[in-house]
mmCIF file of C-alpha atoms in Angstrom:
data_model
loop_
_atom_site.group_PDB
_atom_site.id
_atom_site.type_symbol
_atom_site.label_atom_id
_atom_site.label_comp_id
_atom_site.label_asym_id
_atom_site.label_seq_id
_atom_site.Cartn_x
_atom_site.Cartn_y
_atom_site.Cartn_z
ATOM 1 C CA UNK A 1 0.000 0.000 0.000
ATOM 2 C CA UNK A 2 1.458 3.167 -1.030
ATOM 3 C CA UNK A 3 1.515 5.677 1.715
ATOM 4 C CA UNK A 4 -0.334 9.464 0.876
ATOM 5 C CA UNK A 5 2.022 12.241 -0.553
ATOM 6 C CA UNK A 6 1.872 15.380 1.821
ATOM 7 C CA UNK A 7 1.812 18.606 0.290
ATOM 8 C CA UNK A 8 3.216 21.194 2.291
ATOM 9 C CA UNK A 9 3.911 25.081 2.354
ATOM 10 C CA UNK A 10 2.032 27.952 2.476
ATOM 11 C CA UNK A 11 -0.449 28.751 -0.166
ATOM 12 C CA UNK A 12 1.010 32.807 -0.675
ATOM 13 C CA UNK A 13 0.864 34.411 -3.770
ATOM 14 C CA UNK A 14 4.133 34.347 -6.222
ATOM 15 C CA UNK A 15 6.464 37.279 -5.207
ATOM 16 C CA UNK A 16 5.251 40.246 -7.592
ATOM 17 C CA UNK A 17 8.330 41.506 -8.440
ATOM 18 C CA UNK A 18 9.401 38.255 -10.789
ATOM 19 C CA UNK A 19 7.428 39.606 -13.104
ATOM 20 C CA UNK A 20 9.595 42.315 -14.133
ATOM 21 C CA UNK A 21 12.529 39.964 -15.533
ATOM 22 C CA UNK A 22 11.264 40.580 -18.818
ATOM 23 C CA UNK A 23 11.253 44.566 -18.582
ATOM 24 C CA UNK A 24 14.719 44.459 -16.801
ATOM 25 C CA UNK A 25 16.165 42.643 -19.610
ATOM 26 C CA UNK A 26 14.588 45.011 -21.972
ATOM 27 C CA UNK A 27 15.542 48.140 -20.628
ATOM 28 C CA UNK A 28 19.065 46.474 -19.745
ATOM 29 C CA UNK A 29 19.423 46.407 -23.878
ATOM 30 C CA UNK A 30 19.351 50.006 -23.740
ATOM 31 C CA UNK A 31 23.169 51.768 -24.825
ATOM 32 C CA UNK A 32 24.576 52.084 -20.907
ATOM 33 C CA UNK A 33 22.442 49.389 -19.175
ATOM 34 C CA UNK A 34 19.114 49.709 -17.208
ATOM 35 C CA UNK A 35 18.649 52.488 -14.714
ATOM 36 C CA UNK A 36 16.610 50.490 -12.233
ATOM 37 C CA UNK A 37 14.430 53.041 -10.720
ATOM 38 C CA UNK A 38 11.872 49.983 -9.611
ATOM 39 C CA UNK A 39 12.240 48.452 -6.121
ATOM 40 C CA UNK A 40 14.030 51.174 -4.020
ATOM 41 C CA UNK A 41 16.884 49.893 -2.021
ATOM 42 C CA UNK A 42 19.383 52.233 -0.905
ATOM 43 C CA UNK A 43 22.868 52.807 -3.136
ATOM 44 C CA UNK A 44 24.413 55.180 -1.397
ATOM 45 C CA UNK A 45 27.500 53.912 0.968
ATOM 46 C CA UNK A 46 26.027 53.324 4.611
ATOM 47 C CA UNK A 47 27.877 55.943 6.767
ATOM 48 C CA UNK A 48 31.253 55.297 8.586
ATOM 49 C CA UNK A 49 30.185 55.769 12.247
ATOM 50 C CA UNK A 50 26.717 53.287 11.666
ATOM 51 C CA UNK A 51 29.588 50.716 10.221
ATOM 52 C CA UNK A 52 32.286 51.520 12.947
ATOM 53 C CA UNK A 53 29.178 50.799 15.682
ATOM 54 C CA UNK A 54 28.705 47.356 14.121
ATOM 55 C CA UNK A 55 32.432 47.064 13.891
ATOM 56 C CA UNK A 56 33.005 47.919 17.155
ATOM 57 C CA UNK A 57 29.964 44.976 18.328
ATOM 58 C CA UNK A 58 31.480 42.528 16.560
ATOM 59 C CA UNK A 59 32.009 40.230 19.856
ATOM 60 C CA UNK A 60 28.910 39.181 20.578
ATOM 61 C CA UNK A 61 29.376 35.533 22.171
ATOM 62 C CA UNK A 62 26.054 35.873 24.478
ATOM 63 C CA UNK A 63 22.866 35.516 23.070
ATOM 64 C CA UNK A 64 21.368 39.252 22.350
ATOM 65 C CA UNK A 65 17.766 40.327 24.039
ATOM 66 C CA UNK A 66 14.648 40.271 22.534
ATOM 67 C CA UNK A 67 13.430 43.630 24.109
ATOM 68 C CA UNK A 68 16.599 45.380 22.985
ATOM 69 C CA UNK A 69 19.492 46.832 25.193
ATOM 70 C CA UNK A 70 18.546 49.676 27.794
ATOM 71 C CA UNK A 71 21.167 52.073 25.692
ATOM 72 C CA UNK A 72 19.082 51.336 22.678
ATOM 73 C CA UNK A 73 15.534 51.803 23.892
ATOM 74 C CA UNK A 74 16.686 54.780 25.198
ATOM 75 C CA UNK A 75 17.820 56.168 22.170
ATOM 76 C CA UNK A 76 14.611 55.368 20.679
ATOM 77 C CA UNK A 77 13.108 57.492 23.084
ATOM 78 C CA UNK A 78 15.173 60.086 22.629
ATOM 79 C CA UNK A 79 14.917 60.057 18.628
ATOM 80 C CA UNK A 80 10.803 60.190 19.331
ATOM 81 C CA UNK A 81 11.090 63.375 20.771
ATOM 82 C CA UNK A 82 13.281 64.531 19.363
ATOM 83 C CA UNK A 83 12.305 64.074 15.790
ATOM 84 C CA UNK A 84 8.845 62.892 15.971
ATOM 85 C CA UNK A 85 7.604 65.143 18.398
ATOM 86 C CA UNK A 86 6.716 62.637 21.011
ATOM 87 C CA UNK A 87 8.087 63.410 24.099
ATOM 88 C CA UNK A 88 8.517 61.482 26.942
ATOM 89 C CA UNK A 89 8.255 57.776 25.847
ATOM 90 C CA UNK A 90 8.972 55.162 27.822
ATOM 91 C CA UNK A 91 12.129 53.161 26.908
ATOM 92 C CA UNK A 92 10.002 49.715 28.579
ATOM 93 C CA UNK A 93 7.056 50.583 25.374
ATOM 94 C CA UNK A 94 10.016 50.211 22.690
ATOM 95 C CA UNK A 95 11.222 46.749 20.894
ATOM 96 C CA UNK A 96 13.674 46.562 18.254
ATOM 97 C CA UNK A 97 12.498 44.424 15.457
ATOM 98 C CA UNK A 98 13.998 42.492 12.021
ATOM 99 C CA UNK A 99 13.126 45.292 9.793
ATOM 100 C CA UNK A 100 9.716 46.844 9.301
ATOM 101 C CA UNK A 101 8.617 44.171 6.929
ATOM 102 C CA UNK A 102 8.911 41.124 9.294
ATOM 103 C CA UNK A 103 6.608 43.325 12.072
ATOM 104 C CA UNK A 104 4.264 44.290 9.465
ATOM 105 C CA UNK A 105 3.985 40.383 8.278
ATOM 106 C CA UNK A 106 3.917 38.749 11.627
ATOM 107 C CA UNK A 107 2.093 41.675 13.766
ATOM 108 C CA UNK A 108 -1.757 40.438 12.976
ATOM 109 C CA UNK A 109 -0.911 36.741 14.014
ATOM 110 C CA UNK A 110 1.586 38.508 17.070
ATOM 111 C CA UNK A 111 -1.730 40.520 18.136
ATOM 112 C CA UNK A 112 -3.970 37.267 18.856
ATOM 113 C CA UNK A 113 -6.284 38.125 16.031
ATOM 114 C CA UNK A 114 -8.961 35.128 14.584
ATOM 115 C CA UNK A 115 -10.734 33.794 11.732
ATOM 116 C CA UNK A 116 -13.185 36.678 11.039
ATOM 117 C CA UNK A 117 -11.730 39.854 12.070
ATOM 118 C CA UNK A 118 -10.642 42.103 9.666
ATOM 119 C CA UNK A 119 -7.166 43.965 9.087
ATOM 120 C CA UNK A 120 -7.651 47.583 7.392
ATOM 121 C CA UNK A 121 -4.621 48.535 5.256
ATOM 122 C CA UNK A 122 -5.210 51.483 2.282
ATOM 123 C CA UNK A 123 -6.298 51.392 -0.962
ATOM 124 C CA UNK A 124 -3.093 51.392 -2.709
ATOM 125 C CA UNK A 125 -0.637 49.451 -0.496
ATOM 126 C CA UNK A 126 2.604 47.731 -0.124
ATOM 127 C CA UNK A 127 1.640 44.276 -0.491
ATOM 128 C CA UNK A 128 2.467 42.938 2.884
ATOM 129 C CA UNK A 129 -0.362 44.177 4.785
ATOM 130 C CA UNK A 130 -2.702 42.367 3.094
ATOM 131 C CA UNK A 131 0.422 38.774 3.444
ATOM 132 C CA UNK A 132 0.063 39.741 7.249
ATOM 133 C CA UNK A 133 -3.644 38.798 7.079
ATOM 134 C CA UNK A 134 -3.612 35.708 5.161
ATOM 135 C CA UNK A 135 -0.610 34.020 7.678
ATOM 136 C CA UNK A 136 -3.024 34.788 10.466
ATOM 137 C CA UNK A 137 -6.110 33.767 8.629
ATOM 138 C CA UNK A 138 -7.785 37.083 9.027
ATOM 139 C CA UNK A 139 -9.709 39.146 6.300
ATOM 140 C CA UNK A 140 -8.145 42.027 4.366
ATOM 141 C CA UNK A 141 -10.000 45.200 3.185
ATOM 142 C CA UNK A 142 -8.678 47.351 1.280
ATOM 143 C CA UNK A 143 -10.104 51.120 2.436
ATOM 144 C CA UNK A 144 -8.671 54.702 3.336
ATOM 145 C CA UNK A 145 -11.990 55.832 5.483
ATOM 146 C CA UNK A 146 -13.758 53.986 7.624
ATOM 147 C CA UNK A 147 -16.651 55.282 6.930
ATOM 148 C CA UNK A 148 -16.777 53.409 3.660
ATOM 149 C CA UNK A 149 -16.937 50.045 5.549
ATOM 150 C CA UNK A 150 -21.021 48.511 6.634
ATOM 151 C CA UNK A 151 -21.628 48.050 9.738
ATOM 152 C CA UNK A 152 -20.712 44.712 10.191
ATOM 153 C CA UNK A 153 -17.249 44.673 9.009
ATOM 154 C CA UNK A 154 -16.504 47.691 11.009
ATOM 155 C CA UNK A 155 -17.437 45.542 13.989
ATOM 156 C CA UNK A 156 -15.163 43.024 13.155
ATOM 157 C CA UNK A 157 -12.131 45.553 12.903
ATOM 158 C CA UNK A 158 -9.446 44.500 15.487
ATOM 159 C CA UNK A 159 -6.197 46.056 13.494
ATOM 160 C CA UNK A 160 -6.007 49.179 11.051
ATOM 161 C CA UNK A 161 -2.488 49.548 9.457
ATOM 162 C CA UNK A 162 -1.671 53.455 8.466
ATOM 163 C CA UNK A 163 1.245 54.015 6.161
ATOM 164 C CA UNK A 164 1.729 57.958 5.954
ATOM 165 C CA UNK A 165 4.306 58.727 3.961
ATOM 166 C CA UNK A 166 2.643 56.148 2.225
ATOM 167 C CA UNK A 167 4.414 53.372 0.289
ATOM 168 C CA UNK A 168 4.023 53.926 -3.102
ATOM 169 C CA UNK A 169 1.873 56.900 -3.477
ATOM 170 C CA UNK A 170 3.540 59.495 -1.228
ATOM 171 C CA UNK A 171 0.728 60.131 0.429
ATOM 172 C CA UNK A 172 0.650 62.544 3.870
ATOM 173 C CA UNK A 173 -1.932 62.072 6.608
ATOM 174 C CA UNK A 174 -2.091 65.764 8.716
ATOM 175 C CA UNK A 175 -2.549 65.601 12.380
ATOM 176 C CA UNK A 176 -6.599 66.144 11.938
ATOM 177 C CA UNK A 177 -6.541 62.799 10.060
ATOM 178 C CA UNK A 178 -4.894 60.855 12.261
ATOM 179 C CA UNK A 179 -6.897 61.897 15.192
ATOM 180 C CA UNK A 180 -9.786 61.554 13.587
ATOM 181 C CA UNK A 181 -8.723 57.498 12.814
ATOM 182 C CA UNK A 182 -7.435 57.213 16.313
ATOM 183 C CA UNK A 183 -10.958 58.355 17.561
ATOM 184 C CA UNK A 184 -12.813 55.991 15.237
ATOM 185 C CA UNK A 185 -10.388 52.775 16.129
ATOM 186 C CA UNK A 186 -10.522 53.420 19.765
ATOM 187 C CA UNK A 187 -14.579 53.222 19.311
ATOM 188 C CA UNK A 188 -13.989 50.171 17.495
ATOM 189 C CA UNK A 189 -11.845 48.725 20.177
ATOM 190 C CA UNK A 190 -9.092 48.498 17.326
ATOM 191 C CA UNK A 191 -5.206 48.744 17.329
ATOM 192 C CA UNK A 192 -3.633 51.258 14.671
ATOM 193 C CA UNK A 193 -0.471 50.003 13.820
ATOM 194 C CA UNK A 194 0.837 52.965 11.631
ATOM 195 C CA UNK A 195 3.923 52.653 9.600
ATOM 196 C CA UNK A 196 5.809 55.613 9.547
ATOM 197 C CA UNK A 197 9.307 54.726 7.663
ATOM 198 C CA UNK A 198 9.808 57.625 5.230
ATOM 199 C CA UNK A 199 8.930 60.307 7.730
ATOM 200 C CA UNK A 200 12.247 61.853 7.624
ATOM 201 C CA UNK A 201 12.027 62.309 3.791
ATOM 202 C CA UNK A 202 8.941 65.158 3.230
ATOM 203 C CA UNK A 203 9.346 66.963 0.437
ATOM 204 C CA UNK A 204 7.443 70.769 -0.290
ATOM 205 C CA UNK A 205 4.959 71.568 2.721
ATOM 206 C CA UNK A 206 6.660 68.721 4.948
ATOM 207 C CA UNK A 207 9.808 69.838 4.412
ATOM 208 C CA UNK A 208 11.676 70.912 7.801
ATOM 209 C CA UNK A 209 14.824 71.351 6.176
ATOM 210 C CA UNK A 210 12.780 73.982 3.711
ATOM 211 C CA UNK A 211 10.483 75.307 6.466
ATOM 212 C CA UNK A 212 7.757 73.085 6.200
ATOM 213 C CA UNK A 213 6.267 71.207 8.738
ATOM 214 C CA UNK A 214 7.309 67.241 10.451
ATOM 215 C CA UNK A 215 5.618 64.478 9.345
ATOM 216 C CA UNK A 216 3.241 63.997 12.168
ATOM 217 C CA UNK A 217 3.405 60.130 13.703
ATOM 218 C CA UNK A 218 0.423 58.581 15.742
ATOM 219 C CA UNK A 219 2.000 58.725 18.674
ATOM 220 C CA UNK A 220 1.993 62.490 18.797
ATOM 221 C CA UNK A 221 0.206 63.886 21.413
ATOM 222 C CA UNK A 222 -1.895 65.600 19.129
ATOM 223 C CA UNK A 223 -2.712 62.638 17.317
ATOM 224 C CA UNK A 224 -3.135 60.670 20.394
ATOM 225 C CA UNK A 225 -3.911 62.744 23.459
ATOM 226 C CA UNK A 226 -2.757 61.703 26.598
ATOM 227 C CA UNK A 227 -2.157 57.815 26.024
ATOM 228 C CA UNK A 228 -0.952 55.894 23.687
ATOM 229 C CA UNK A 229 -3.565 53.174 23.976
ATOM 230 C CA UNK A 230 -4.121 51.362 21.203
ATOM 231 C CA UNK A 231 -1.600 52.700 19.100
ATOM 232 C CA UNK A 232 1.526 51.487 17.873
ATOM 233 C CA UNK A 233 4.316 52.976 15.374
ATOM 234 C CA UNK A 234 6.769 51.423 13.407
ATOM 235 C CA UNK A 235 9.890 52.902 11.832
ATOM 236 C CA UNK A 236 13.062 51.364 10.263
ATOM 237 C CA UNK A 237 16.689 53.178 9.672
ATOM 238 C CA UNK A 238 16.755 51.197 6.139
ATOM 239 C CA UNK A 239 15.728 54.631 3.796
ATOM 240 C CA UNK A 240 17.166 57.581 5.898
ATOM 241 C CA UNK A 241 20.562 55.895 6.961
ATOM 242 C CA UNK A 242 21.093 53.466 4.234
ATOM 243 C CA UNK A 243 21.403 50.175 6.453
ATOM 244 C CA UNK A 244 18.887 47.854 4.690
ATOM 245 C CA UNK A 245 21.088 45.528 4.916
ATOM 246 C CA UNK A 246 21.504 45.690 8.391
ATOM 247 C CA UNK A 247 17.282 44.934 9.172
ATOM 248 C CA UNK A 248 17.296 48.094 11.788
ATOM 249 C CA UNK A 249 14.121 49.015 12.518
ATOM 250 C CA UNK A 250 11.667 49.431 15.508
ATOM 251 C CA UNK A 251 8.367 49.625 17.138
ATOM 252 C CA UNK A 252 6.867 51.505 19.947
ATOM 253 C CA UNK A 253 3.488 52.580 21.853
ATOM 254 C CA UNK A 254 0.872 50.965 23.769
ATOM 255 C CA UNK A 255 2.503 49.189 27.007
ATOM 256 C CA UNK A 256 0.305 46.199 27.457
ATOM 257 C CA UNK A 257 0.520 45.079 23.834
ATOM 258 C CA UNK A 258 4.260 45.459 23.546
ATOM 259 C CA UNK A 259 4.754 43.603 26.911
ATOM 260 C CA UNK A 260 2.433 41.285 25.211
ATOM 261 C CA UNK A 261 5.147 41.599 21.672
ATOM 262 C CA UNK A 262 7.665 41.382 23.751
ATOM 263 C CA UNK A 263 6.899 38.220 25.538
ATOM 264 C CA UNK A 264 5.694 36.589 22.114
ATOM 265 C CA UNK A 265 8.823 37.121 20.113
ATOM 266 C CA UNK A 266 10.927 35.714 22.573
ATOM 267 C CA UNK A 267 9.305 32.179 22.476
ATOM 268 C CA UNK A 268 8.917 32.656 18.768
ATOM 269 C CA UNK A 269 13.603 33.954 18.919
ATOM 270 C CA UNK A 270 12.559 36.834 17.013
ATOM 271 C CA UNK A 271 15.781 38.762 17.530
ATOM 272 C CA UNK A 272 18.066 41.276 16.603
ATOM 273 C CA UNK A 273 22.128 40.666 16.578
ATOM 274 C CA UNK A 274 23.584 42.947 19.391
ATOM 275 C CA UNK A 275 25.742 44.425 16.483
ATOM 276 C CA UNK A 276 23.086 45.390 14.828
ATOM 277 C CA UNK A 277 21.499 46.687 17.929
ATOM 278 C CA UNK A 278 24.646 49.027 18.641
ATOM 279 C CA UNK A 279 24.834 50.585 14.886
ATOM 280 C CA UNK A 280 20.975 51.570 15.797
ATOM 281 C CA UNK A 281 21.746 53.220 19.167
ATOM 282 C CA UNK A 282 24.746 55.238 16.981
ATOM 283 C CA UNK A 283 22.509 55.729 13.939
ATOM 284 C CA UNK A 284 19.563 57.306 16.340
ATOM 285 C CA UNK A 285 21.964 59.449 17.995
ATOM 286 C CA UNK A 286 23.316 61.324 14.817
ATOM 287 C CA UNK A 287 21.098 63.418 12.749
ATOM 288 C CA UNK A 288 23.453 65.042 10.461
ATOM 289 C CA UNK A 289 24.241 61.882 8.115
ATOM 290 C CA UNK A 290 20.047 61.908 7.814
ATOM 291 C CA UNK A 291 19.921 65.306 6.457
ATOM 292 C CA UNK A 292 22.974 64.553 4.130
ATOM 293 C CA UNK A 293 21.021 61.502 2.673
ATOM 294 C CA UNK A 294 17.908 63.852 2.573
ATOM 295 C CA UNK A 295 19.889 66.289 0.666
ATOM 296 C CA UNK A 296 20.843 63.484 -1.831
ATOM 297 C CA UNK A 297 17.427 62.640 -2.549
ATOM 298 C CA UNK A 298 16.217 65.767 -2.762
ATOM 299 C CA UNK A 299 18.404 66.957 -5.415
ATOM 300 C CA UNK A 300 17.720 63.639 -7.450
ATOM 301 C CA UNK A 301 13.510 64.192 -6.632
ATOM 302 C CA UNK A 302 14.200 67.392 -8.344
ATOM 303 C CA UNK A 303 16.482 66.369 -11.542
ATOM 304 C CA UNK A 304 13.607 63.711 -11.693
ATOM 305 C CA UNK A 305 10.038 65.566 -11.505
ATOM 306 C CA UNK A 306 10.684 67.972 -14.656
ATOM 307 C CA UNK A 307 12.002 64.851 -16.762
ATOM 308 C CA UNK A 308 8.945 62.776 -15.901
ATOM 309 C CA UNK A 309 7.030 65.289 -17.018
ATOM 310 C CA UNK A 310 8.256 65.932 -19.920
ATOM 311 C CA UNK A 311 8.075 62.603 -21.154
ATOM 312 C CA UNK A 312 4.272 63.012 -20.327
ATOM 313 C CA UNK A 313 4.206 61.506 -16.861
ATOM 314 C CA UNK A 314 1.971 63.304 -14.309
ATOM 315 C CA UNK A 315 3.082 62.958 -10.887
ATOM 316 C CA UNK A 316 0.279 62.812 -8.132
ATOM 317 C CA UNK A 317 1.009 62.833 -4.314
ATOM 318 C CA UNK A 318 3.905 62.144 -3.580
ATOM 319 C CA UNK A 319 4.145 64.500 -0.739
ATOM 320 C CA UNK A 320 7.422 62.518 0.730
ATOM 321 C CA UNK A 321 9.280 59.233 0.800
ATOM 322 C CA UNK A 322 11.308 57.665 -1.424
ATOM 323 C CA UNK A 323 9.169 57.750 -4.913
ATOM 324 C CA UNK A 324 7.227 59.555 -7.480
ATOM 325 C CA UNK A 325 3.742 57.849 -8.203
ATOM 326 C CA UNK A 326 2.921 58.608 -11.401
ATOM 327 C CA UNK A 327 0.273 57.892 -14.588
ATOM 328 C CA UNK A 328 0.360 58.528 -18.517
ATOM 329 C CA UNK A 329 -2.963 58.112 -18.536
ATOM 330 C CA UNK A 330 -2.618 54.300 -20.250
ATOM 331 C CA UNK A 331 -2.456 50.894 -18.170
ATOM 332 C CA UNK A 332 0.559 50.423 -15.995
ATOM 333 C CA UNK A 333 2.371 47.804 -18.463
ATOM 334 C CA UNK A 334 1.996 50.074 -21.404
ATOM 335 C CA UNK A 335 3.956 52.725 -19.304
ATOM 336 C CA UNK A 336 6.433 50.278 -17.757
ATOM 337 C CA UNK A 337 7.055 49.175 -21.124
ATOM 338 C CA UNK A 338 7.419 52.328 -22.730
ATOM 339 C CA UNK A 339 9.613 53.686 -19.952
ATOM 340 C CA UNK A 340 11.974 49.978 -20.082
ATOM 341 C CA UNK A 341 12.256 51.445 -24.221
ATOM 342 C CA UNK A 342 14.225 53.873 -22.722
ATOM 343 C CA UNK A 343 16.490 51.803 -20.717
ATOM 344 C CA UNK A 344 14.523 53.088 -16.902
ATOM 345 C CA UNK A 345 12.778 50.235 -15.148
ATOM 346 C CA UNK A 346 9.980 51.301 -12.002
ATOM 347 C CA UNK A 347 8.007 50.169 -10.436
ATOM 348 C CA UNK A 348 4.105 48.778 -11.704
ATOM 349 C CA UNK A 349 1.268 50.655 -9.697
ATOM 350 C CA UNK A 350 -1.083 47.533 -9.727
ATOM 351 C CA UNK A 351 1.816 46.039 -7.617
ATOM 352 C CA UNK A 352 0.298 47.827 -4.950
ATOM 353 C CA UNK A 353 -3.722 47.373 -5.410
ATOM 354 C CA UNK A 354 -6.366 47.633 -7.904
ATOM 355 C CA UNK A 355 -6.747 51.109 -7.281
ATOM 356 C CA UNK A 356 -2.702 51.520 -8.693
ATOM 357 C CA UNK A 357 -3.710 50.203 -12.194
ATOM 358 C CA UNK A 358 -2.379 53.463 -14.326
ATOM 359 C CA UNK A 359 -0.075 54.294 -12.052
ATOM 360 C CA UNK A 360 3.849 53.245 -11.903
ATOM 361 C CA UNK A 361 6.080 54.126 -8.875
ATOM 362 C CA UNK A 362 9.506 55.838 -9.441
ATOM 363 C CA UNK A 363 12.057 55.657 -7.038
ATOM 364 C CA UNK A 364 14.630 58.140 -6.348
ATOM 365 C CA UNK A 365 16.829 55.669 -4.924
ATOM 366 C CA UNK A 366 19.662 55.835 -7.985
ATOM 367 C CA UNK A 367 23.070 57.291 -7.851
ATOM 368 C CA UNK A 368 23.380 60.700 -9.082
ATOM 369 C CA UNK A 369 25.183 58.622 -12.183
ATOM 370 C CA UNK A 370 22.055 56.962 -12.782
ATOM 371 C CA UNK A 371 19.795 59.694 -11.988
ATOM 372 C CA UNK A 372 21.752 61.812 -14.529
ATOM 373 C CA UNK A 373 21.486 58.697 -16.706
ATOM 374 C CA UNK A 374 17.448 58.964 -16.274
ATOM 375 C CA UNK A 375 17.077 62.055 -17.011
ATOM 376 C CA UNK A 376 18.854 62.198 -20.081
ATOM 377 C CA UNK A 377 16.913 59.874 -21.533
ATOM 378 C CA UNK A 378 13.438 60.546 -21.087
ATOM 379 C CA UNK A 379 14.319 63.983 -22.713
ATOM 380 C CA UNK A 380 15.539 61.881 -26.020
ATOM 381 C CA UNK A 381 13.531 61.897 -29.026
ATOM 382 C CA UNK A 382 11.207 58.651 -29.016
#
């Protein structure tokens, strides 16, 4: 008797981005190679103190903690207030985590949720809010106001993810907004879990360096009033201090459910190396190679804006972060495909939703060589 053949695995979608081989290869035809302007990882060099800090960790025989060192939550703390406007924060409410992307993958099955509750994320989203859901066997809907939801899937809400900047469109929520969500998920008896990674990077009327006004996070008292019930943020060093590669990121807010995170992620040995743990604390503590990097991107952002449009692009959003959503009025492939003509590869809008069909995401995240490279060629005749 022949025993059964097990199937096992999860049952996850194929990672988006393979389909883009065949536009890389096309646009890497193109006299000078592609200028890949599509996923947005950092190229610039990661600076020398972050990669003395790790340097300087390197023996790390003991097994590092879960909650983080004291040195590092405190910097945390310090960088909230400092930068974010959130003063006070309690180093105990802080966990460093494996990047942004593992917390925003694990944190629905982390929070307890079940079979019939439903995880919010926006309209046009970066596809792992929606993964999140599915390993926890929750329900995804796709919405930027509440308000839009019937009754009874608002009363199965139990986590609403925010992403301002949002990932790919750019998008800003102002204080009012986020209030006004805080107010609505606290009715709800939902956690917002808002994911504030390009908050350093506003560009026009968020731009501090240019006299505009700071990102706002959720754990502003503004935003939040006096607690921070209910509310957690999440930030990573990966965009504004070029250490992708290092998975440096963090979360902090409510005290019960990161004692709760906390506790979890130590049975489950999510951890980050002490090294890495030390180049954070150093990386929090100096703003000055931030606004360098900022300065980098900005110049790039505007090299890039006048070229896109030009070639007939219009750019919507894209208040701050890392990209410039944008639509030629035509499906998203006919634009990618245009655009890989000309040797520039980006990123497809319906990557990110339904509502992204006609839109393709640019990201500044090329060297100045590359930029330049760009630039030059959208201006050439067809």
């Amino acid at each position: 008797m022949t025993a059964a053949v097990n199937s096992f695995g999860l049952s996850l979608p194929d990672y988006p981005w393979e389909a883009m081989a065949p536009y890389l290869a096309r646009a890497s035809e193109h006299h000078g190679g592609a200028v890949n302007l599509s996923i947005g990882t950092p190229v610039d060099p990661t600076p020398a103190l972050i990669q003395e800090a790790l340097k300087a960790a390197a023996d790390a025989p003991g097994y590092p903690t879960v909650h983080g060192t004291i040195p590092l939550r405190e910097a945390i703390a310090g960088w909230f207030e400092r930068r974010r406007g959130v003063p006070g924060l309690d180093p105990r409410n802080v966990m460093p985590t494996v990047g942004s992307k593992e917390l925003v993958a694990w944190l629905p099955l982390l929070l307890g949720l079940q079979p019939g509750d439903v995880v919010v994320r926006p309209k046009v989203a970066y596809p792992t809010y929606d993964i999140g859901a599915t390993l926890a066997g929750v329900t995804s809907v796709a919405t930027d106001n509440l308000d839009e939801l019937d009754e009874v899937t608002r009363s199965r809400v139990r986590l609403i993810w925010v992403n301002s900047p949002g990932n790919p469109t750019g998008s800003v929520r102002n204080v009012d907004s986020l209030k006004a969500l805080v107010a609505q998920a606290r009715d709800l008896g939902a956690v917002v879990a808002s994911d504030e990674c390009y908050a350093e990077l506003g560009w026009g009327g968020w731009d501090v360096q240019r006299g505009g006004e700071p990102v706002p996070s959720v754990l502003d008292p503004r935003v939040a009033g006096g607690s921070h019930k209910g509310l957690l943020a999440v930030y990573s060093l990966s965009k504004q201090s070029n250490i992708a590669g290092y998975r440096a990121a963090f979360v902090a807010g409510d005290a019960d459910i990161m004692a709760n995170l906390v506790n979890s992620r130590k049975h489950a040995g999510m951890i980050v190396p002490y090294p890495v743990q030390e180049a954070m604390r150093v990386a929090l503590g100096d703003d000055a190679h931030v606004l360098a990097q900022k300065d980098l991107y900005r110049g790039r952002r505007e090299r890039l804006v006048p070229a896109l449009q030009q070639f007939g692009l219009e750019i919507k959003e894209s208040e701050a972060g890392l990209y410039l959503w944008s639509t030629a009025g035509e499906s998203t492939w006919e634009t990618v495909g245009r655009l890989a003509d000309r040797g520039i590869v980006v990123g497809p809008g319906v990557f990110y939703g339904d509502a992204g069909n006609g839109f393709v995401r640019v990201a500044l995240t090329g060297s100045d060589e590359r930029i330049d490279a760009a630039v030059s060629r959208l201006a050439a005749a067809p």
